[in-house]
Short mmCIF file of C-alpha atoms and ligand atoms in Angstrom, two decimals:
data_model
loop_
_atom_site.label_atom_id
_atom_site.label_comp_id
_atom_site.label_asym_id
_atom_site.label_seq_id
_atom_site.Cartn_x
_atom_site.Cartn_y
_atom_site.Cartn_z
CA UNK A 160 8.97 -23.36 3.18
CA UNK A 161 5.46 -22.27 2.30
CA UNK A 162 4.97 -25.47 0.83
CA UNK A 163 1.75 -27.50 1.77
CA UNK A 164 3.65 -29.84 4.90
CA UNK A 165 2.26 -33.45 5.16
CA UNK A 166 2.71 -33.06 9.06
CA UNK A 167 -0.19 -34.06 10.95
CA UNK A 168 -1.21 -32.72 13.97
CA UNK A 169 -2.09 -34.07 17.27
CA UNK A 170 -5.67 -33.40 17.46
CA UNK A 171 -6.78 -31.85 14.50
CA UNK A 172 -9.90 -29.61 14.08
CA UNK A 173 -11.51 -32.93 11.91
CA UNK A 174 -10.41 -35.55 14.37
CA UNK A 175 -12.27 -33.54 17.10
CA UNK A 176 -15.33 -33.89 14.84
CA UNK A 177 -14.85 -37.12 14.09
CA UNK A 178 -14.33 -37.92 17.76
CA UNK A 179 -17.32 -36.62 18.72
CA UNK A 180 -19.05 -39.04 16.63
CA UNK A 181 -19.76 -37.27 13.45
CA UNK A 182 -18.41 -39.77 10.95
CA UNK A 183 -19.16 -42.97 10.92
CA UNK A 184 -16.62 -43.95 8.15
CA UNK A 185 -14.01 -43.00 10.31
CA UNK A 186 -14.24 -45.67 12.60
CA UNK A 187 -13.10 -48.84 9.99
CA UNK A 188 -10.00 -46.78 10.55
CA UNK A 189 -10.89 -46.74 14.30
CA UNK A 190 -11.75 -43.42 16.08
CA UNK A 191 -9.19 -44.11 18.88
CA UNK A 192 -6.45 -44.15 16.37
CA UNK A 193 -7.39 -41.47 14.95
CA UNK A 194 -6.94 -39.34 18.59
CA UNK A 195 -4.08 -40.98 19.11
CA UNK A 196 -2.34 -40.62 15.95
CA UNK A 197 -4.55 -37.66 14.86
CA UNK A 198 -5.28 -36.68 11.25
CA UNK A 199 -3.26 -39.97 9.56
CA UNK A 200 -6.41 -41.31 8.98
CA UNK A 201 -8.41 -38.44 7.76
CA UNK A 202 -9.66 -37.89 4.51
CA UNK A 203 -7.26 -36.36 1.81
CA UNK A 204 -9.16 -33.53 0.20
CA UNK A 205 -8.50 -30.65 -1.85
CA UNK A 206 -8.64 -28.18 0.45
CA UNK A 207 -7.07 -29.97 3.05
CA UNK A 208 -3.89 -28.80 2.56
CA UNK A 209 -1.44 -27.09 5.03
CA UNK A 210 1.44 -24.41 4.73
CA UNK A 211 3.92 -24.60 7.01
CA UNK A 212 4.23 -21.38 9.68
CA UNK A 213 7.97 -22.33 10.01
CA UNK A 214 10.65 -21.25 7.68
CA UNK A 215 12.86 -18.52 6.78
CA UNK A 216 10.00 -15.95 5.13
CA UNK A 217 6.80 -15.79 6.70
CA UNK A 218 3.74 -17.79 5.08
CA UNK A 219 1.74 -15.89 3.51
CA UNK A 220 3.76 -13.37 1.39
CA UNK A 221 5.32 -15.64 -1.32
CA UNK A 222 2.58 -18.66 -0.39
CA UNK A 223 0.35 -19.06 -4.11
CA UNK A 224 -2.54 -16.43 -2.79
CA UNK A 225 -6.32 -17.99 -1.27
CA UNK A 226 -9.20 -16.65 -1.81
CA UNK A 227 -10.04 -15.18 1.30
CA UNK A 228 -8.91 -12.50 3.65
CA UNK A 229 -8.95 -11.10 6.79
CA UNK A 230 -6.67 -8.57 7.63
CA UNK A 231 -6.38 -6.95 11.27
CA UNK A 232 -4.42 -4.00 12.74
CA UNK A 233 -3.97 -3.62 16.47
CA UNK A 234 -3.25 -1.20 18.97
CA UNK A 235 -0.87 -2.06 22.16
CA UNK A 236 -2.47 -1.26 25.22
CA UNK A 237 0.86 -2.49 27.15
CA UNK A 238 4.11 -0.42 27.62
CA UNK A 239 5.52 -3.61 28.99
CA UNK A 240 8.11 -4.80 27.00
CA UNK A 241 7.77 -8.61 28.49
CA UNK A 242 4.08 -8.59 27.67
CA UNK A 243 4.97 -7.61 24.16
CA UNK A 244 7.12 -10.53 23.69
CA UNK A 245 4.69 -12.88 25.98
CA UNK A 246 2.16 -11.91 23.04
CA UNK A 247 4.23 -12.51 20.41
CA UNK A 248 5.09 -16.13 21.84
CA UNK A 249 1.68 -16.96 22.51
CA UNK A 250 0.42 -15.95 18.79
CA UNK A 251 3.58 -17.71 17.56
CA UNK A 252 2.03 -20.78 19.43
CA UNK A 253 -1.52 -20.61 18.21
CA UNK A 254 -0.52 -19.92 14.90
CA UNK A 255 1.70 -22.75 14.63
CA UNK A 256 -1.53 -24.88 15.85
CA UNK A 257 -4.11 -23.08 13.55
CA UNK A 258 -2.19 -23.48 10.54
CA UNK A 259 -2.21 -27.91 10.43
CA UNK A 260 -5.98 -27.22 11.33
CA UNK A 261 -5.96 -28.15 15.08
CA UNK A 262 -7.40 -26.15 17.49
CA UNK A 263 -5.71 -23.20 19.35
CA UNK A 264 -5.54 -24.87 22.95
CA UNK A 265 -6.19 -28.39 24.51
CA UNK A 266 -8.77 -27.86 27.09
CA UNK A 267 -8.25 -28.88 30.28
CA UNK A 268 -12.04 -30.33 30.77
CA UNK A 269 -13.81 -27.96 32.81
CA UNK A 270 -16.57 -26.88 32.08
CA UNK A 271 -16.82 -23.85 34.10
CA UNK A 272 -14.02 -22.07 31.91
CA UNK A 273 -14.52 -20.40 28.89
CA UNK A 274 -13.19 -23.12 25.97
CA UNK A 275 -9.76 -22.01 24.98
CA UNK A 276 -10.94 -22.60 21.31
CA UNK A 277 -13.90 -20.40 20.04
CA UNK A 278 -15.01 -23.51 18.29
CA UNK A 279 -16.31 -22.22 15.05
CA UNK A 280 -13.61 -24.17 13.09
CA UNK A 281 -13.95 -27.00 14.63
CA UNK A 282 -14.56 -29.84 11.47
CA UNK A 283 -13.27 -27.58 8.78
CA UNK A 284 -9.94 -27.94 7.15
CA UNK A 285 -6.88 -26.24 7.09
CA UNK A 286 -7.90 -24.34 4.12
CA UNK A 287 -3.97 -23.10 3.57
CA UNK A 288 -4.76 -20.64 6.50
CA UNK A 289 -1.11 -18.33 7.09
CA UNK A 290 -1.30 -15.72 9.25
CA UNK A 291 1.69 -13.21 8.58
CA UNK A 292 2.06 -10.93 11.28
CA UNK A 293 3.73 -7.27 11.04
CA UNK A 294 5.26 -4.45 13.47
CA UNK A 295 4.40 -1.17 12.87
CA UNK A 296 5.66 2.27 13.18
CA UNK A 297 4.26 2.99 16.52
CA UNK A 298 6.14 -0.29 17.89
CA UNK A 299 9.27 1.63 17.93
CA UNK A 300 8.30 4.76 19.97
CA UNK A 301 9.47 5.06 23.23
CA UNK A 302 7.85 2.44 24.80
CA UNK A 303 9.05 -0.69 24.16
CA UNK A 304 12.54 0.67 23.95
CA UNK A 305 13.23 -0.30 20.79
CA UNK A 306 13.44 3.46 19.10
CA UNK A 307 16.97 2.67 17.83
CA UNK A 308 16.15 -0.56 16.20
CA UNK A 309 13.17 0.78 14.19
CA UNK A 310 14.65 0.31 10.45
CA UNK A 311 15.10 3.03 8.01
CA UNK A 312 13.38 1.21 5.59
CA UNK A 313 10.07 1.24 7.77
CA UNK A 314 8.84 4.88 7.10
CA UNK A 315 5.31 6.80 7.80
CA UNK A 316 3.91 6.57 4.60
CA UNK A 317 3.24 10.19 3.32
CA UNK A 318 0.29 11.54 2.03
CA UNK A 319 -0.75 11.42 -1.40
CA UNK A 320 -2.84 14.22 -3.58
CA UNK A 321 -6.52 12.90 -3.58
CA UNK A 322 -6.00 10.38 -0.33
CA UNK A 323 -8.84 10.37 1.52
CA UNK A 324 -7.33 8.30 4.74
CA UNK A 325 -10.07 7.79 7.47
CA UNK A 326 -7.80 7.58 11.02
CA UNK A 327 -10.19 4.65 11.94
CA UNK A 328 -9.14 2.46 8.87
CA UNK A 329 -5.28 3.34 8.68
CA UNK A 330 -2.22 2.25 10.48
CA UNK A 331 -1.62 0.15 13.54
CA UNK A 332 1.04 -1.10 15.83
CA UNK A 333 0.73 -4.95 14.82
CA UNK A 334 -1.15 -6.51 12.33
CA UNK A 335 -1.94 -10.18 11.12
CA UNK A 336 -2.93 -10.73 7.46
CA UNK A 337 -4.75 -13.96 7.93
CA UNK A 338 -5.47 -16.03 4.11
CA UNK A 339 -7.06 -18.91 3.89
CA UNK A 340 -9.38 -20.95 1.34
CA UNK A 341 -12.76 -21.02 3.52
CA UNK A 342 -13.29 -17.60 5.19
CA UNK A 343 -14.73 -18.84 8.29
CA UNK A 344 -11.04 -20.56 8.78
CA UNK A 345 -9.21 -16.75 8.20
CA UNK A 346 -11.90 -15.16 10.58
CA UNK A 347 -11.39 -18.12 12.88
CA UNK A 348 -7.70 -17.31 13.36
CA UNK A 349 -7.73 -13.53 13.53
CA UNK A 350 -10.57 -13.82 16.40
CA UNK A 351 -8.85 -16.25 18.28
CA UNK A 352 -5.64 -14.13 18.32
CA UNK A 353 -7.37 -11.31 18.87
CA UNK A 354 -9.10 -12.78 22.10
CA UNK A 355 -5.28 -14.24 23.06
CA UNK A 356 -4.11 -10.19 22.76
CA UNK A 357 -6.85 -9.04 25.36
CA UNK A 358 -5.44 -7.15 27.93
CA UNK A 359 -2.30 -6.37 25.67
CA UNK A 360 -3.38 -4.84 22.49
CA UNK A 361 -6.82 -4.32 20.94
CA UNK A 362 -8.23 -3.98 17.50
CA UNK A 363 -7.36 -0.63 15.29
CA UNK A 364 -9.36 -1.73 12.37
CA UNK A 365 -9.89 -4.80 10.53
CA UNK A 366 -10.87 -5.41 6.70
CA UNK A 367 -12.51 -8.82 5.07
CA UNK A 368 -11.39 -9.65 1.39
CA UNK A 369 -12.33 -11.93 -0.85
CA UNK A 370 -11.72 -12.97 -4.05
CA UNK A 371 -8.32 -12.62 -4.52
CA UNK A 372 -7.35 -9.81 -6.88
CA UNK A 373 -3.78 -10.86 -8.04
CA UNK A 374 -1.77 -14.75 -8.50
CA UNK A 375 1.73 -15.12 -6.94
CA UNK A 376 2.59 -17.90 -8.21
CA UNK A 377 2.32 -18.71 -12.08
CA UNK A 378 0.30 -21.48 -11.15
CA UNK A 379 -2.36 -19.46 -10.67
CA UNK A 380 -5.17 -18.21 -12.98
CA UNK A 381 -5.48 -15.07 -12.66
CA UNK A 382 -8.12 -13.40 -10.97
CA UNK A 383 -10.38 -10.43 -12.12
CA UNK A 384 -11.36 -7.30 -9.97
CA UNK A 385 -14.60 -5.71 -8.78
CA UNK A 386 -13.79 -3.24 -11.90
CA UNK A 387 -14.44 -6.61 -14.10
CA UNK A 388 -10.80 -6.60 -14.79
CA UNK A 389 -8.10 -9.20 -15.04
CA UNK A 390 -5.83 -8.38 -11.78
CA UNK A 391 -2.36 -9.77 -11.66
CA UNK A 392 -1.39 -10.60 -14.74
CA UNK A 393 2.10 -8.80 -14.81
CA UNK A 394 2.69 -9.34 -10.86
CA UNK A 395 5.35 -10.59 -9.35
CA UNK A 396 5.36 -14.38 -9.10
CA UNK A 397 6.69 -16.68 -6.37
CA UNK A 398 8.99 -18.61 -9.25
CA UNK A 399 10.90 -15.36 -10.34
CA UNK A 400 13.21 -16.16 -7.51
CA UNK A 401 15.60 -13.63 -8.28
CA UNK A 402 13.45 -10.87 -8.52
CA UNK A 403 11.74 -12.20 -4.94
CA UNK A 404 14.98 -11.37 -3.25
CA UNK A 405 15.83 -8.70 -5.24
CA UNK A 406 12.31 -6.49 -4.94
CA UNK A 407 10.54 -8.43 -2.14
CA UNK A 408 13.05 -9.88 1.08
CA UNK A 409 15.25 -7.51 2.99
CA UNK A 410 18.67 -8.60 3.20
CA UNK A 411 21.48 -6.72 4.81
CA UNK A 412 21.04 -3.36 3.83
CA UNK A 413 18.94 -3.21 6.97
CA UNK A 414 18.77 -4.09 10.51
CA UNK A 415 19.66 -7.94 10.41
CA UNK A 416 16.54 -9.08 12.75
CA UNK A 417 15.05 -7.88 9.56
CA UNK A 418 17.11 -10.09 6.95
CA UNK A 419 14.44 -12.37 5.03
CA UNK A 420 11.51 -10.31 5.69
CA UNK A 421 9.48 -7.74 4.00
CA UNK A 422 7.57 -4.51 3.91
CA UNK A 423 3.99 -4.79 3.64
CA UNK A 424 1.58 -1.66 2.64
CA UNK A 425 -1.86 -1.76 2.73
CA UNK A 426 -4.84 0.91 0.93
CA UNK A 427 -8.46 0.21 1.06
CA UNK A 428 -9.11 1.92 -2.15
CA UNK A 429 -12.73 2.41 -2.43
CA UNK A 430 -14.10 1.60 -6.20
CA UNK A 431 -16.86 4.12 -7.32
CA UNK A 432 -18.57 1.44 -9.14
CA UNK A 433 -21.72 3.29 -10.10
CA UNK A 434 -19.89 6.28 -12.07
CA UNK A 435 -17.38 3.07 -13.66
CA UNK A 436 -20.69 1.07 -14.37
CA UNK A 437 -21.69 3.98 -16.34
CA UNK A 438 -18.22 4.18 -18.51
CA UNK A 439 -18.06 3.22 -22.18
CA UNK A 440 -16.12 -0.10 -22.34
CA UNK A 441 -13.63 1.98 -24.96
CA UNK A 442 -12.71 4.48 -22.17
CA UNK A 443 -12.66 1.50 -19.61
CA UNK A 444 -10.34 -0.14 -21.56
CA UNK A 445 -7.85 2.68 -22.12
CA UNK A 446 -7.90 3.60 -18.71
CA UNK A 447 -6.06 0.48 -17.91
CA UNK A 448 -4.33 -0.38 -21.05
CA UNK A 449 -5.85 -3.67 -21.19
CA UNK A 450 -9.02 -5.18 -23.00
CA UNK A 451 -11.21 -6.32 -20.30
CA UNK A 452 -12.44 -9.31 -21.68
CA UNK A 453 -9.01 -11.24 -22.45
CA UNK A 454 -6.55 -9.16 -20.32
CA UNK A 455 -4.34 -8.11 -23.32
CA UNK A 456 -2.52 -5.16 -23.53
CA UNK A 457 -4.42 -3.01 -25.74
CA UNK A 458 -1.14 -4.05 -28.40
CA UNK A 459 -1.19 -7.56 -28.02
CA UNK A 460 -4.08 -10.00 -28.43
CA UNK A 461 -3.52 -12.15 -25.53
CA UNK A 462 -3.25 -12.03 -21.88
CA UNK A 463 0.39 -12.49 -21.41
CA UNK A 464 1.93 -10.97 -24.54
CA UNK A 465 4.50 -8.25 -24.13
CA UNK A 466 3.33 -4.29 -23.55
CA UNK A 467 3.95 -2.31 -25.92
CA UNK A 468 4.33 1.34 -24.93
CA UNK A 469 5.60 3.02 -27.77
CA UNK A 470 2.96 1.65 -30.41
CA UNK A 471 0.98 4.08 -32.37
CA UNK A 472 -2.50 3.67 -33.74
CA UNK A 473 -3.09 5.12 -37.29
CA UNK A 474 -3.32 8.87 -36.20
CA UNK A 475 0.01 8.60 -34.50
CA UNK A 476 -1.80 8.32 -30.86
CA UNK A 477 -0.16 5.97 -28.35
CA UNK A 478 -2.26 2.81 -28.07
CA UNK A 479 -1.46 2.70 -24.56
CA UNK A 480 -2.34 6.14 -23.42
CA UNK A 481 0.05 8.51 -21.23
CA UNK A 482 -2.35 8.33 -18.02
CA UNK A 483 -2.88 4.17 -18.62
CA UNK A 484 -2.65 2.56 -15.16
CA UNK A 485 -0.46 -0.38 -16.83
CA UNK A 486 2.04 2.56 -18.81
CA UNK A 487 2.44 4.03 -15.06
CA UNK A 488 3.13 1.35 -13.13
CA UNK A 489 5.25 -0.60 -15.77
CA UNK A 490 8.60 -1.44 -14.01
CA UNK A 491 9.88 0.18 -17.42
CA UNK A 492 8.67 3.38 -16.40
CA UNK A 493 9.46 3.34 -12.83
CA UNK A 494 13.52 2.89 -12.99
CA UNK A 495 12.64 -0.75 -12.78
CA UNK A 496 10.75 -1.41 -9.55
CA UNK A 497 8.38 -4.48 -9.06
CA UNK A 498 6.46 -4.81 -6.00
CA UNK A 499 4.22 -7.97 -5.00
CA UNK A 500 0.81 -6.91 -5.23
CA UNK A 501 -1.53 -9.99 -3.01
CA UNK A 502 -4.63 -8.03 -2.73
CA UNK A 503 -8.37 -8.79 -2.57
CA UNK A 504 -11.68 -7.27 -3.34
CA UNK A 505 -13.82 -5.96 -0.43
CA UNK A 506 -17.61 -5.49 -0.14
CA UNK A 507 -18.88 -3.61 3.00
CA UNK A 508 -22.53 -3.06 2.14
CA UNK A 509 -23.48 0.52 1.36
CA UNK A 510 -22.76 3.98 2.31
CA UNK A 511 -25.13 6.61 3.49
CA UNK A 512 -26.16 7.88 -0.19
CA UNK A 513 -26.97 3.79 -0.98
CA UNK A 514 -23.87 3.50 -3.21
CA UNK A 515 -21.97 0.11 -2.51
CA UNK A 516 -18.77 0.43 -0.73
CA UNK A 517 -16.91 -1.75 -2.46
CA UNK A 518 -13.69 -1.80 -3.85
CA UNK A 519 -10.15 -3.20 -3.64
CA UNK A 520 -7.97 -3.95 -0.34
CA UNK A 521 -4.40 -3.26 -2.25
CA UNK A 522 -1.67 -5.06 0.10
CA UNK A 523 2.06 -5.03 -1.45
CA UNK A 524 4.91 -6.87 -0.26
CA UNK A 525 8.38 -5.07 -0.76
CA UNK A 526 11.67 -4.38 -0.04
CA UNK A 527 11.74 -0.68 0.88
CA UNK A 528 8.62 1.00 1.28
CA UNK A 529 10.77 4.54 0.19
CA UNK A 530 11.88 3.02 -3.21
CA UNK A 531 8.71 1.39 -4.61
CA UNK A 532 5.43 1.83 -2.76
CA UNK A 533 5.93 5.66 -2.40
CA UNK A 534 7.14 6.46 -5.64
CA UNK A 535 4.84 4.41 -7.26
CA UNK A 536 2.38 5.48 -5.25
CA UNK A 537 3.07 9.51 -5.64
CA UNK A 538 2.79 8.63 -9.78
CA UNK A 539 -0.10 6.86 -9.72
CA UNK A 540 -2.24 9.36 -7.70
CA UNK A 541 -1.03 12.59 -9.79
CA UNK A 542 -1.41 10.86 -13.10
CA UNK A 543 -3.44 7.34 -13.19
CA UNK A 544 -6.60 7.52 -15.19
CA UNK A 545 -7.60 5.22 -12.87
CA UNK A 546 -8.17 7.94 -10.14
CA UNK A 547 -11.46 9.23 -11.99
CA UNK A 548 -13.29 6.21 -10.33
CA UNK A 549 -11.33 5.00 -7.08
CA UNK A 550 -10.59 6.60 -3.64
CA UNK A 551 -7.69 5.61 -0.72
CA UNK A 552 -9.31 5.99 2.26
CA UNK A 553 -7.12 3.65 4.45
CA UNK A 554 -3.42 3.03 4.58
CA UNK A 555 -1.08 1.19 6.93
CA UNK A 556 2.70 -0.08 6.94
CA UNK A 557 4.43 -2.87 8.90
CA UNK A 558 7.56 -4.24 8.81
CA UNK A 559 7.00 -8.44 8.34
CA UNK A 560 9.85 -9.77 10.44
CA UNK A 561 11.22 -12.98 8.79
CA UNK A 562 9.89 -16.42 9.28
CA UNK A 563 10.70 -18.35 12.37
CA UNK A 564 11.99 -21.50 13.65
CA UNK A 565 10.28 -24.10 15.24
CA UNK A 566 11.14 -23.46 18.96
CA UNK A 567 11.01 -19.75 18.34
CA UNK A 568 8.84 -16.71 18.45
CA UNK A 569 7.82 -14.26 15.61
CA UNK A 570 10.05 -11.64 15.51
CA UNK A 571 12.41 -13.29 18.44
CA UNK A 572 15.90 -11.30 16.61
CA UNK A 573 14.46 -7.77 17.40
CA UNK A 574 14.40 -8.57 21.17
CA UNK A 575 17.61 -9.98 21.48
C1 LIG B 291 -8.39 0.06 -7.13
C2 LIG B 291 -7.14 0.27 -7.48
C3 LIG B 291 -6.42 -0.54 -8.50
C4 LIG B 291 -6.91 -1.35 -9.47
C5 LIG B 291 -8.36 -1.65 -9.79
C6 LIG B 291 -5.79 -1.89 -10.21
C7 LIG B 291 -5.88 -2.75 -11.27
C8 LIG B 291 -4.83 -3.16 -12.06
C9 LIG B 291 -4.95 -3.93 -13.28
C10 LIG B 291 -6.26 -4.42 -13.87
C11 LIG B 291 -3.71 -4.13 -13.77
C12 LIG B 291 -3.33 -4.87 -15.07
C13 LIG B 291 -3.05 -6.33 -14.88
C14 LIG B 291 -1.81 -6.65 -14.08
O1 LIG B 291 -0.71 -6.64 -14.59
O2 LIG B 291 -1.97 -6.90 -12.89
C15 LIG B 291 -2.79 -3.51 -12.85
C16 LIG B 291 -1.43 -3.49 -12.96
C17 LIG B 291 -0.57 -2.95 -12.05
N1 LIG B 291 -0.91 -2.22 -10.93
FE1 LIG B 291 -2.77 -1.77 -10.32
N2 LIG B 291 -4.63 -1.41 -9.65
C18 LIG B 291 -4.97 -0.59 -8.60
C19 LIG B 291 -4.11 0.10 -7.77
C20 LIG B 291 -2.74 0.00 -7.83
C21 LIG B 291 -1.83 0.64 -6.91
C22 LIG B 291 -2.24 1.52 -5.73
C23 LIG B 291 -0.58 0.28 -7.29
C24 LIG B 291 0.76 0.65 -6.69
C25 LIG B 291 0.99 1.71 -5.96
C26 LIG B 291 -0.70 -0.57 -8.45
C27 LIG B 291 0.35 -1.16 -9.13
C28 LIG B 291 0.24 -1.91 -10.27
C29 LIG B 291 1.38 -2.48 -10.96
C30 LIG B 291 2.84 -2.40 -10.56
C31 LIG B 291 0.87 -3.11 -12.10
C32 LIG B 291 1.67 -3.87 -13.17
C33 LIG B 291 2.05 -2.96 -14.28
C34 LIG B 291 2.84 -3.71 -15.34
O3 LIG B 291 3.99 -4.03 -15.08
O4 LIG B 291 2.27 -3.98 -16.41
N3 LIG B 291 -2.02 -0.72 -8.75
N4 LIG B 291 -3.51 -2.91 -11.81
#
């Protein structure tokens, strides 16, 4: 799965532009056949390409990461357990749709109805849109009746020294992280399943990214933050297959509707980039244990050479400091824990004293939120360097149910 799937759709978002006229070349290969047959026809292009919603993990975790986000959290407005799962089918449905580029819904014709498709993606590609939806902690309260099923692994996420969490930019009952390579595609799909969830569940917060600020797959390049700094390098990658279902997919130390999914946490870490704008490039350096320029560790001299954590410069000082983001995290460090990082860099204008609120949308994909967010997490806030110029203010957790099956729904195993 997560591979880019040469299935075509029916009527594709580019065959409804080229139906309405909009390309002439398309009709040597005859705009009839091209509604008939849909997208054969259409052009190949880069960022044409398609991931497949069905398979055992949900797109959009392991998928190589695209450049743009949008992230959404919802609130149920339902107690009805059949509405819940009527939701779930009906996102499961447009999703499937949305991600080979057609349109949500086949209009009926009338014009007197509201279109069942917004529209606004209507001749753009695919773009590798996934949306990957979640459950969280407030889906197993009383009342869905589904208490007993919530797994252990799915805890509140506790709060950290210097977390400054805004109620208005943290948690959520569901969430979709929607990623795709044109933004307009990723805003396309979180309004339109936003618009299908009216009546049952309404928007908590949502957060646009762009830029994304780490490479799952080694394919990648990898990406530098808002901070200037190469972000990713030592992530986890798709290819370490091992360590995937070692660190990353639940397997049967849970419940099983859970096998072959993950935990996801999100932080909207603000970046105070004035006061870091104002840092000497030494002190930048050292605060992440990196050179900025290349990305080495501050022992190596290129971007993926080894860390070394126990080398000394001439007056026996660790090159690497003790409070180094990198020595921190380091799996080495942290009784060998990796977590995928898929994060992307956020820009929301300005706050009220004119400084840009701007920073870094941190989303990590993981096995069990209690052994490697949260401990991570409780190290990195007491000790990082790091904290000197950055600020949590939002944080959310969902269970990420497993992928699904054509014919089913996402999430179908917790409701049976
Ligand atoms: C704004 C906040 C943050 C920034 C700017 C940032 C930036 C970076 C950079 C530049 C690196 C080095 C390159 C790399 O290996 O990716 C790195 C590594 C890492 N970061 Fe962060 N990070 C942030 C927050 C976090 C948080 C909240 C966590 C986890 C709780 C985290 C976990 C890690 C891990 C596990 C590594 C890899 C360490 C290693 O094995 O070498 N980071 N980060």
């Amino acid at each position: 799965m997560d591979q880019p799937t040469p299935k075509r759709p029916r009527l594709s978002r580019r065959s409804l532009l080229f139906a309405a006229g909009g390309v002439a070349a398309a009709g040597a290969a005859g705009v009839g056949g091209l509604l008939a047959t849909s997208g054969d026809s259409e052009p190949s292009q880069g960022n044409d390409l398609r991931v497949s919603f069905w398979g055992t993990h949900q797109a959009g975790i392991a998928t190589p990461a695209q450049n743009f986000l949008h992230f959404a959290s919802f609130d149920l407005t339902t107690t009805s357990r059949d509405d819940l799962v009527a939701l779930l089918k009906a996102w499961t449905e447009a999703a499937a749709r949305m991600a080979v580029g057609q349109t949500v819904g086949d209009d009926a014709g009338s014009k007197l109805a509201p279109p069942l498709d917004t529209g606004e993606a209507i001749g753009l590609h695919a773009s590798r849109l996934t949306m990957t939806f979640g459950f969280g902690p407030g889906l197993f309260d009383e009342r869905f009746g589904l208490a007993s099923r919530r797994p252990e692994a799915l805890v509140d996420i506790p709060a950290f020294v210097r977390d400054e969490l805004k109620p208005e930019r943290s948690g959520g009952d569901l969430c979709i992280q929607a990623c795709a390579d044109d933004p307009q595609v990723a805003f396309h799909a979180v309004r339109n399943l936003t618009r299908i969830a009216r009546g049952k569940a309404v928007l908590h917060w949502a957060q646009l990214g762009f830029n994304r600020t780490a490479s799952t797959s080694k394919n990648q390049d990898t990406p530098r933050n808002l901070m200037g700094f190469k972000d990713g390098t030592n992530n986890l990658h798709a290819e370490d297959e091992q360590l995937m279902s070692e660190h990353v997919w639940a397997g049967d130390e849970g419940p099983s509707w859970m096998q072959g999914g993950s935990y996801v946490v999100t932080r909207r870490i603000r970046m105070t980039i004035e006061h870091w704008d104002r840092t000497g490039l030494g002190l930048q350096e050292t605060t992440f244990g990196r050179a900025k320029v290349s990305g080495a560790p501050l022992t190596g001299t290129k971007e993926f050479d080894t860390v070394d954590l126990t080398m000394k410069d001439t007056d026996g000082k660790l090159v690497i400091p003790m409070d180094a983001h990198i020595r921190l995290a380091a799996p080495s460090e942290n009784n060998n824990l990796h977590i995928l990082r898929r994060g992307y860099s956020f820009s929301d204008g300005m706050d009220e004293l004119g400084e840009l609120d701007a920073g870094l949308f941190f989303i990590a994909y993981q096995r069990d939120v209690r052994k490697q967010f949260i401990p991570l997490q409780r190290r990195l806030s007491t000790n990082d360097a790091l904290n000197e110029y950055i600020a949590h203010n939002g944080s959310a957790v969902f269970a990420v149910p497993p992928g699904v099956a054509e014919g089913d729904f996402i999430g179908s195993k917790l409701f049976a």
